[in-house]
mmCIF file of C-alpha atoms in Angstrom:
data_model
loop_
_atom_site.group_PDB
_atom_site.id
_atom_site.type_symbol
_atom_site.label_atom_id
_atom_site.label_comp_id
_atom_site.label_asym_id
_atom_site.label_seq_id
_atom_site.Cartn_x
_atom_site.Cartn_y
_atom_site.Cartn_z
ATOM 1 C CA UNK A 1416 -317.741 61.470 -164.942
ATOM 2 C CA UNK A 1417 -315.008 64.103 -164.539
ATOM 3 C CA UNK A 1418 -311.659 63.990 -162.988
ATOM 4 C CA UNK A 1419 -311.551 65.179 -159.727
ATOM 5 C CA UNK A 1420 -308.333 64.688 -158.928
ATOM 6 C CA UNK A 1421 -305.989 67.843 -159.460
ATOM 7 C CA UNK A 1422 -303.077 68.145 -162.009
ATOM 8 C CA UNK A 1423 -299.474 66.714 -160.503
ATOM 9 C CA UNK A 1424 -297.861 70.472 -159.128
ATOM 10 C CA UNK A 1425 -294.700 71.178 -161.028
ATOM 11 C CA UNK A 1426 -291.283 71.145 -159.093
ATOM 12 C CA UNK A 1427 -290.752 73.978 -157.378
ATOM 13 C CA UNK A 1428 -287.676 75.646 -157.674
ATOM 14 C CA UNK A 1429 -285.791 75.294 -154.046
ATOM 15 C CA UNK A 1430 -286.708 71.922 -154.013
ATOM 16 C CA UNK A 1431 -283.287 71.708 -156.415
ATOM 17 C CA UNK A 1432 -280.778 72.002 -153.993
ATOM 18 C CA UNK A 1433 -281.147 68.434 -152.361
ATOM 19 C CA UNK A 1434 -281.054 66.798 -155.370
ATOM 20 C CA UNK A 1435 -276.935 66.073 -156.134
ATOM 21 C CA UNK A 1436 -275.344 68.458 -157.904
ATOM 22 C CA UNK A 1437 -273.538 71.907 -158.044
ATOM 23 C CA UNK A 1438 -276.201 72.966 -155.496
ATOM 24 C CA UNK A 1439 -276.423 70.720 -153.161
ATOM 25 C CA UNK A 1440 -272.692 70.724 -152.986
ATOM 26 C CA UNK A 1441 -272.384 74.275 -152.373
ATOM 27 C CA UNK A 1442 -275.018 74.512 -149.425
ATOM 28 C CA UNK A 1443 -272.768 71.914 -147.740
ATOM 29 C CA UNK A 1444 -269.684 73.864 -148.081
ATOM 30 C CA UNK A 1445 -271.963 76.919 -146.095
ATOM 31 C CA UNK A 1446 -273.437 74.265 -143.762
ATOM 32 C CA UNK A 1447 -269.553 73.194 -142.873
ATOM 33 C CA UNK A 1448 -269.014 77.277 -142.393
ATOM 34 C CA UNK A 1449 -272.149 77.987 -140.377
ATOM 35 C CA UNK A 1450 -271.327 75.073 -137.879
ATOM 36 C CA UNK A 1451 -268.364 77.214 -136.451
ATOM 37 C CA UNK A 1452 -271.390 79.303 -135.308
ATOM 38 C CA UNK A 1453 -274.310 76.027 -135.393
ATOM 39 C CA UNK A 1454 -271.924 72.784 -133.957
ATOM 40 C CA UNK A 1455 -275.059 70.402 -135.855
ATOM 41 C CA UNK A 1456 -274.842 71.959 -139.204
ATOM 42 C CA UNK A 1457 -271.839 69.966 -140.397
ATOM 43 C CA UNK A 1458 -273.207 67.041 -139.103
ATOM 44 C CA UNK A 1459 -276.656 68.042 -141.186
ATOM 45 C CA UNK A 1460 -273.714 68.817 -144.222
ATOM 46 C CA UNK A 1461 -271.978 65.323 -143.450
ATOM 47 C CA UNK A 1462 -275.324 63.465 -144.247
ATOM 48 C CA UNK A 1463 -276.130 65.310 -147.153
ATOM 49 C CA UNK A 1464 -272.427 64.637 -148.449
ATOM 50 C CA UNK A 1465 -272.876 60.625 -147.363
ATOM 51 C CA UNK A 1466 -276.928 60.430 -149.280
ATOM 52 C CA UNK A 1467 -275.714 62.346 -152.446
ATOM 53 C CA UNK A 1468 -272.341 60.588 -152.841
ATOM 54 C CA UNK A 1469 -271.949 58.460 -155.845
ATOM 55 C CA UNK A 1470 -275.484 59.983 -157.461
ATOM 56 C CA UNK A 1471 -274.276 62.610 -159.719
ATOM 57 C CA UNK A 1472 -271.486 61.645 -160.749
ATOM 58 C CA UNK A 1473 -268.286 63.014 -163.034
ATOM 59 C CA UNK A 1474 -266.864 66.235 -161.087
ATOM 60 C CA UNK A 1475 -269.839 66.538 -158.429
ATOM 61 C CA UNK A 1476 -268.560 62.913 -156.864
ATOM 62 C CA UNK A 1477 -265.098 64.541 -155.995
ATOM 63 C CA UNK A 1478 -266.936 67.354 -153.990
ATOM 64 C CA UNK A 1479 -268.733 65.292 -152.107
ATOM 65 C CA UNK A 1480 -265.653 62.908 -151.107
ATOM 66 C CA UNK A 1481 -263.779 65.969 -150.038
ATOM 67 C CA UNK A 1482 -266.981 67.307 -147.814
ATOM 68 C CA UNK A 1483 -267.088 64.003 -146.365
ATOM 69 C CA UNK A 1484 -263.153 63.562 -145.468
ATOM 70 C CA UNK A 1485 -262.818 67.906 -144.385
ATOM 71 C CA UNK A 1486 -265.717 66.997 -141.758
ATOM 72 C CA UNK A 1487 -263.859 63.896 -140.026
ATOM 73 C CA UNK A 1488 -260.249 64.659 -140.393
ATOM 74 C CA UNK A 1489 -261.191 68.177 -138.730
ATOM 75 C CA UNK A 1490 -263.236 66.395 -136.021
ATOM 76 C CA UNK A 1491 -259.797 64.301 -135.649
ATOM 77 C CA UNK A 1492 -257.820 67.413 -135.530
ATOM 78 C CA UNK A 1493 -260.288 68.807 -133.115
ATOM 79 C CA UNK A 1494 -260.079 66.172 -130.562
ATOM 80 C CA UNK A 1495 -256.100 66.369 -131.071
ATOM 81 C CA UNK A 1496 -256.570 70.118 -130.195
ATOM 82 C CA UNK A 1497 -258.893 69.648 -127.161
ATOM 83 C CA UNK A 1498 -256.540 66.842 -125.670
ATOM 84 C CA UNK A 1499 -253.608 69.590 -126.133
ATOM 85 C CA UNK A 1500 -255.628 72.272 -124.589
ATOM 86 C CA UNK A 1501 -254.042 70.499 -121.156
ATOM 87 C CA UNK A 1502 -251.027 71.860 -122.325
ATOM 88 C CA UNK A 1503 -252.436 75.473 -123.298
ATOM 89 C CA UNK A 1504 -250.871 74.088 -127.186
ATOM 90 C CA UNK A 1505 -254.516 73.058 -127.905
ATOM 91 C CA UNK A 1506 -256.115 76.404 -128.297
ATOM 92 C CA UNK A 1507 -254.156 77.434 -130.928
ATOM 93 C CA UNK A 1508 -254.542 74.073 -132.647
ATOM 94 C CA UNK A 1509 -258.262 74.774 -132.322
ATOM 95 C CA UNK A 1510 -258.064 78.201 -134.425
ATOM 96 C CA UNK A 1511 -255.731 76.106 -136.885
ATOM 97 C CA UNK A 1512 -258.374 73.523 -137.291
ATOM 98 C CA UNK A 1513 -260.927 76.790 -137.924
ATOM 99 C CA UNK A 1514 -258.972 77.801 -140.354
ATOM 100 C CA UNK A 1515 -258.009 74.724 -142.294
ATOM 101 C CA UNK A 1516 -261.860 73.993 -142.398
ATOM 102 C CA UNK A 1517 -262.619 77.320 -143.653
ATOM 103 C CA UNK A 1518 -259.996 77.383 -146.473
ATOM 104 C CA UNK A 1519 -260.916 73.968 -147.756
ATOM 105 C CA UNK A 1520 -264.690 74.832 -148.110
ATOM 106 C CA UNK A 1521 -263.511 77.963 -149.653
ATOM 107 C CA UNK A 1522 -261.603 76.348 -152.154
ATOM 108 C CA UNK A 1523 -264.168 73.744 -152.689
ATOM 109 C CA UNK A 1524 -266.466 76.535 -153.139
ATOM 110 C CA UNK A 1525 -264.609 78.232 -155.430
ATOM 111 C CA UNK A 1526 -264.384 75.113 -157.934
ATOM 112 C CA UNK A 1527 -267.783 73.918 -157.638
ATOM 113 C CA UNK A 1528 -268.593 77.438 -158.508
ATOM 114 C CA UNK A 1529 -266.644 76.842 -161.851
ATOM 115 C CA UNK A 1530 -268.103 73.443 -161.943
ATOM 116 C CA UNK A 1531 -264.734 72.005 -161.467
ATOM 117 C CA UNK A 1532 -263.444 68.743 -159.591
ATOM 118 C CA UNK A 1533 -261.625 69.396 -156.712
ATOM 119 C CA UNK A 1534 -257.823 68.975 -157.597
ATOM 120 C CA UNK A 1535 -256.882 65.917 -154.975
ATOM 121 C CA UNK A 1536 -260.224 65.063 -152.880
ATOM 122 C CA UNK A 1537 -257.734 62.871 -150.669
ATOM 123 C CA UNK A 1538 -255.415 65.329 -149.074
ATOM 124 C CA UNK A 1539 -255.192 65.708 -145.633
ATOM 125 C CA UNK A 1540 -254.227 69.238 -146.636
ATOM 126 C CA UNK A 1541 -255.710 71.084 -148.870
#
């Protein structure tokens, strides 16, 4: 009797990036981006961050601990922002808030991209 069962298909190549890593860590920082456009794609990113944490370990770890404090201190900030947008203070909070979002995926990107750990995953800054 033969075997009619077919050979196991080999990994195919985009089925990388949602295994933790360098990756899967960058497609979150453009996930985070794309959700100034897409409001669920950071929330998509923010899952991602929260299933892959603690996997990969050494410098990958500190990018996702960053990814996963950027997306709720900015949705903190945010809210602070919309509550001051009563007292016409809150719309420029809101492009603050932008901005600080888009610099810190920036930066992340720019040291996952050198397979670096991000510097101080804890700051409320930067």
């Amino acid at each position: 009797m033969t075997d009619t069962n077919p050979p196991p298909a080999a990994p195919r190549e985009t089925d990388q990036w949602l295994e933790p890593g360098k990756t899967n860590v960058q497609i979150v920082y453009f996930l985070y981006i794309a959700g100034m456009f897409i409001p669920i794609l950071p929330l998509v990113g923010l899952i991602m961050a929260y299933i892959n944490r603690g996997k990969a370990g050494g410098w990958v770890d500190t990018h996702y601990t960053y990814l996963i404090r950027t997306f709720w201190i900015g949705l903190l900030y945010g809210a602070i922002a919309v509550i001051l947008m009563m007292l016409l203070i809150g719309f420029l909070l809101l492009v603050a808030v932008a901005v600080w979002i888009i610099v810190r995926c920036i930066v992340g990107l720019q040291a996952a991209g050198r397979g670096e750990p991000v510097k101080n995953p804890e700051s409320w800054l930067i």
